[in-house]
Amino acid sequence: NAGVTQTPKFRILKIGQSMTLQCTQDMNHNYMYWYRQDPGMGLKLIYYSVGAGITDKGEVPNGYNVSRSTTEDFPLRLELAAPSQTSVYFCASKRHAGANVLTFGAGSRLTVL
Amino acid sequence: AQTVTQSQPEMSVQEAETVTLSCTYDTSESDYYLFWYKQPPSRQMILVIRQEAYKQQNATENRFSVNFQKAAKSFSLKISDSQLGDAAMYFCAYRRDDYKLSFGAGTTVTVRA
């Protein structure tokens, strides 16, 4: 049971480039989330999804897009990378609305130069 | 809006001693959940302990316990008999609604041998 798998673990982008952070979970969880963690700060919610085909914005969605075509996958796309998007990104999931425990991925460190 | 405040950026503890991490939160709700997550250098977020607001009894998980003061909106974490493996960043989190967690800025715990 792999849990939540994020790829890549590290990536360096140039300003204006695009990329997709992949997130896959094999626990049949309905709810999935993308957070970013800046140095010295807590996690901030970027986007979330309550099921396949349904996504919604979190606290800091600007500059990002997501899709949820399957229950397992919840990719996060950066269209025009900016230095302000340098951060560590975490994907997380939980089974249903009432579940209190989030399972996190190992994180993806993104640097935009 | 709910906010979570961790006022201690860093804490240091001698191995086998006890350390207490503070957390306060702001909410107008009466039913909610609170969590402490641990983030070791591997960056993966690990649930340490959770507390349901409707329960008066403080949660305990082995060497980890909380002091939940609902009226004061305080939720501190006590780590007893500290071990080297406890060194990590600890995040306090509040479950805002069915979907989202609000995180504090984190407290880095260093354990001295």
Tab-separated table of C-alpha atoms in Angstrom:
chain	number	residue	atom	x	y	z
A	1	ASN	CA	0.000	0.000	0.000
A	2	ALA	CA	1.856	3.076	-1.258
A	3	GLY	CA	-0.439	5.731	0.260
A	4	VAL	CA	0.008	9.139	-1.369
A	5	THR	CA	2.756	9.350	-3.977
A	6	GLN	CA	4.083	12.646	-5.281
A	7	THR	CA	6.431	13.209	-8.186
A	8	PRO	CA	8.884	14.761	-8.728
A	9	LYS	CA	10.574	15.181	-5.347
A	10	PHE	CA	12.678	18.080	-6.581
A	11	ARG	CA	12.452	20.381	-9.581
A	12	ILE	CA	14.061	23.596	-10.713
A	13	LEU	CA	12.139	25.744	-13.165
A	14	LYS	CA	12.921	28.898	-15.043
A	15	ILE	CA	10.543	31.833	-14.843
A	16	GLY	CA	7.699	31.356	-17.297
A	17	GLN	CA	8.071	27.607	-17.659
A	18	SER	CA	5.203	25.240	-17.000
A	19	MET	CA	5.100	21.974	-15.165
A	20	THR	CA	2.782	19.517	-13.475
A	21	LEU	CA	3.198	18.044	-10.032
A	22	GLN	CA	1.735	14.576	-9.943
A	23	CYS	CA	-0.188	13.121	-7.010
A	24	THR	CA	-1.599	9.609	-6.846
A	25	GLN	CA	-3.249	7.751	-3.992
A	26	ASP	CA	-4.195	4.097	-3.880
A	27	MET	CA	-6.484	4.203	-0.842
A	28	ASN	CA	-9.687	5.000	-2.735
A	29	HIS	CA	-9.924	8.327	-0.929
A	30	ASN	CA	-12.499	10.769	-2.201
A	31	TYR	CA	-10.965	13.951	-0.834
A	32	MET	CA	-7.651	15.237	-2.102
A	33	TYR	CA	-5.742	18.449	-1.387
A	34	TRP	CA	-2.759	20.450	-2.511
A	35	TYR	CA	-0.890	22.553	0.041
A	36	ARG	CA	2.193	24.695	-0.215
A	37	GLN	CA	4.635	25.266	2.621
A	38	ASP	CA	6.851	28.333	2.604
A	39	PRO	CA	9.831	28.660	4.979
A	40	GLY	CA	8.717	29.385	8.518
A	41	MET	CA	5.085	29.202	7.551
A	42	GLY	CA	2.299	26.708	7.959
A	43	LEU	CA	0.674	24.933	5.093
A	44	LYS	CA	-1.645	26.905	2.889
A	45	LEU	CA	-4.361	25.231	0.874
A	46	ILE	CA	-4.098	25.744	-2.884
A	47	TYR	CA	-6.881	23.545	-4.287
A	48	TYR	CA	-8.937	20.636	-3.140
A	49	SER	CA	-11.266	18.029	-4.582
A	50	VAL	CA	-14.130	16.125	-2.993
A	51	GLY	CA	-14.346	13.545	-5.741
A	52	ALA	CA	-13.620	12.799	-9.366
A	53	GLY	CA	-14.699	15.673	-11.583
A	54	ILE	CA	-15.031	18.141	-8.710
A	55	THR	CA	-12.412	20.705	-7.717
A	56	ASP	CA	-12.465	23.957	-5.784
A	57	LYS	CA	-10.115	26.752	-4.810
A	58	GLY	CA	-8.404	26.993	-1.487
A	59	GLU	CA	-6.669	29.982	0.115
A	60	VAL	CA	-3.948	30.580	-2.502
A	61	PRO	CA	-5.096	29.277	-5.914
A	62	ASN	CA	-3.659	31.997	-8.165
A	63	GLY	CA	-1.111	30.686	-10.633
A	64	TYR	CA	-2.234	27.072	-10.315
A	65	ASN	CA	-4.703	24.716	-11.904
A	66	VAL	CA	-5.892	21.251	-11.021
A	67	SER	CA	-7.956	18.469	-12.488
A	68	ARG	CA	-9.502	15.327	-11.042
A	69	SER	CA	-10.392	12.959	-13.837
A	70	THR	CA	-10.025	9.869	-11.654
A	71	THR	CA	-10.337	9.116	-7.963
A	72	GLU	CA	-6.647	8.240	-7.767
A	73	ASP	CA	-4.995	11.217	-9.443
A	74	PHE	CA	-4.949	14.909	-8.581
A	75	PRO	CA	-2.268	16.728	-10.593
A	76	LEU	CA	-1.315	20.344	-9.877
A	77	ARG	CA	-0.258	22.465	-12.831
A	78	LEU	CA	1.800	25.628	-12.842
A	79	GLU	CA	1.304	27.425	-16.138
A	80	LEU	CA	3.770	30.317	-15.929
A	81	ALA	CA	6.187	29.695	-13.102
A	82	ALA	CA	7.129	32.688	-10.944
A	83	PRO	CA	9.718	33.009	-8.143
A	84	SER	CA	6.851	33.414	-5.671
A	85	GLN	CA	5.917	29.808	-6.380
A	86	THR	CA	9.179	28.541	-4.954
A	87	SER	CA	7.940	26.326	-2.159
A	88	VAL	CA	7.441	22.794	-0.952
A	89	TYR	CA	4.202	21.290	-2.179
A	90	PHE	CA	2.249	18.632	-0.358
A	91	CYS	CA	-0.548	16.493	-1.648
A	92	ALA	CA	-2.903	14.910	0.883
A	93	SER	CA	-6.016	12.786	0.904
A	94	LYS	CA	-8.735	11.485	3.168
A	95	ARG	CA	-11.509	8.970	2.684
A	96	HIS	CA	-14.635	11.049	3.150
A	97	ALA	CA	-15.979	14.275	4.573
A	98	GLY	CA	-16.199	13.036	8.140
A	99	ALA	CA	-12.731	11.534	8.199
A	100	ASN	CA	-10.352	13.478	10.413
A	101	VAL	CA	-7.063	12.022	9.366
A	102	LEU	CA	-5.221	13.308	6.347
A	103	THR	CA	-2.596	11.167	4.674
A	104	PHE	CA	0.192	13.291	3.250
A	105	GLY	CA	2.643	12.643	0.479
A	106	ALA	CA	6.363	13.180	1.004
A	107	GLY	CA	6.342	16.603	-0.641
A	108	SER	CA	7.810	18.144	-3.782
A	109	ARG	CA	10.389	20.920	-3.543
A	110	LEU	CA	10.057	23.399	-6.381
A	111	THR	CA	12.485	26.222	-7.075
A	112	VAL	CA	11.759	28.879	-9.669
A	113	LEU	CA	14.759	30.898	-10.820
B	1	ALA	CA	-11.893	33.177	9.501
B	2	GLN	CA	-10.213	30.632	11.675
B	3	THR	CA	-6.555	31.142	12.509
B	4	VAL	CA	-4.030	28.982	14.284
B	5	THR	CA	-1.115	30.551	16.155
B	6	GLN	CA	2.029	28.835	17.302
B	7	SER	CA	4.064	31.395	19.200
B	8	GLN	CA	7.236	29.325	19.608
B	9	PRO	CA	9.285	29.091	16.394
B	10	GLU	CA	11.834	26.822	18.093
B	11	MET	CA	12.089	24.691	21.212
B	12	SER	CA	15.002	22.694	22.561
B	13	VAL	CA	14.765	19.797	25.001
B	14	GLN	CA	17.228	17.451	26.637
B	15	GLU	CA	16.771	13.801	25.831
B	16	ALA	CA	14.416	12.114	28.357
B	17	GLU	CA	13.011	15.474	29.441
B	18	THR	CA	9.604	16.993	28.729
B	19	VAL	CA	8.758	19.804	26.344
B	20	THR	CA	5.458	21.593	25.812
B	21	LEU	CA	4.457	23.251	22.562
B	22	SER	CA	1.789	25.914	22.601
B	23	CYS	CA	-1.030	26.510	20.152
B	24	THR	CA	-3.950	28.888	20.208
B	25	TYR	CA	-6.731	29.182	17.703
B	26	ASP	CA	-9.569	31.432	16.871
B	27	THR	CA	-13.011	30.127	16.019
B	28	SER	CA	-16.670	30.875	16.470
B	29	GLU	CA	-17.685	27.236	16.109
B	30	SER	CA	-18.509	24.939	19.004
B	31	ASP	CA	-17.743	21.600	17.356
B	32	TYR	CA	-14.408	21.131	15.678
B	33	TYR	CA	-11.260	19.030	15.661
B	34	LEU	CA	-7.687	19.878	16.534
B	35	PHE	CA	-4.545	18.053	15.487
B	36	TRP	CA	-0.831	17.984	16.004
B	37	TYR	CA	1.260	16.872	13.041
B	38	LYS	CA	4.943	16.031	13.033
B	39	GLN	CA	7.151	16.794	10.059
B	40	PRO	CA	10.599	15.178	10.314
B	41	PRO	CA	13.433	16.030	7.906
B	42	SER	CA	11.939	13.570	5.441
B	43	ARG	CA	9.191	16.213	5.072
B	44	GLN	CA	6.338	13.736	5.285
B	45	MET	CA	3.549	14.923	7.569
B	46	ILE	CA	2.647	12.450	10.306
B	47	LEU	CA	-0.398	12.710	12.540
B	48	VAL	CA	0.669	12.733	16.184
B	49	ILE	CA	-2.567	13.267	18.060
B	50	ARG	CA	-6.075	14.616	17.593
B	51	GLN	CA	-8.699	16.064	19.868
B	52	GLU	CA	-12.426	16.409	19.386
B	53	ALA	CA	-13.719	19.668	20.816
B	54	TYR	CA	-16.796	18.057	22.339
B	55	LYS	CA	-14.630	15.747	24.447
B	56	GLN	CA	-13.479	17.192	27.751
B	57	GLN	CA	-10.862	14.514	28.289
B	58	ASN	CA	-7.447	15.368	26.931
B	59	ALA	CA	-6.154	13.037	24.231
B	60	THR	CA	-3.083	10.916	24.887
B	61	GLU	CA	-0.955	8.816	22.538
B	62	ASN	CA	1.927	7.112	24.324
B	63	ARG	CA	4.436	9.863	25.200
B	64	PHE	CA	2.341	12.577	23.566
B	65	SER	CA	-0.506	14.304	25.338
B	66	VAL	CA	-2.465	17.490	24.917
B	67	ASN	CA	-3.851	20.110	27.244
B	68	PHE	CA	-7.058	21.262	25.618
B	69	GLN	CA	-8.586	24.385	27.106
B	70	LYS	CA	-11.699	25.054	25.057
B	71	ALA	CA	-12.709	28.319	26.730
B	72	ALA	CA	-9.215	29.700	26.291
B	73	LYS	CA	-8.947	28.257	22.761
B	74	SER	CA	-5.660	26.671	23.667
B	75	PHE	CA	-4.300	23.316	22.538
B	76	SER	CA	-0.787	22.548	23.775
B	77	LEU	CA	1.225	19.406	23.067
B	78	LYS	CA	3.401	17.782	25.710
B	79	ILE	CA	6.145	15.406	24.678
B	80	SER	CA	7.334	13.337	27.617
B	81	ASP	CA	10.572	11.369	27.841
B	82	SER	CA	11.827	13.083	24.677
B	83	GLN	CA	13.753	10.944	22.241
B	84	LEU	CA	16.154	11.862	19.462
B	85	GLY	CA	13.556	10.696	16.968
B	86	ASP	CA	11.149	13.355	18.211
B	87	ALA	CA	13.244	16.056	16.554
B	88	ALA	CA	11.037	17.577	13.891
B	89	MET	CA	8.780	20.480	13.086
B	90	TYR	CA	5.402	20.238	14.773
B	91	PHE	CA	2.278	21.796	13.351
B	92	CYS	CA	-0.945	22.529	15.142
B	93	ALA	CA	-4.012	22.309	12.907
B	94	TYR	CA	-7.683	23.108	13.151
B	95	ARG	CA	-10.300	21.445	11.016
B	96	ARG	CA	-12.284	24.307	9.562
B	97	ASP	CA	-15.084	22.353	7.963
B	98	ASP	CA	-15.620	19.106	6.142
B	99	TYR	CA	-12.769	19.735	3.776
B	100	LYS	CA	-10.056	21.927	5.076
B	101	LEU	CA	-7.421	22.175	7.754
B	102	SER	CA	-5.854	25.431	8.904
B	103	PHE	CA	-2.254	25.065	10.025
B	104	GLY	CA	-0.082	27.093	12.353
B	105	ALA	CA	3.381	28.226	11.324
B	106	GLY	CA	5.062	25.331	13.105
B	107	THR	CA	7.517	24.828	15.978
B	108	THR	CA	10.898	23.239	15.371
B	109	VAL	CA	11.850	20.863	18.165
B	110	THR	CA	15.505	20.038	18.734
B	111	VAL	CA	16.422	17.171	21.056
B	112	ARG	CA	19.827	17.362	22.738
B	113	ALA	CA	21.607	14.100	23.486
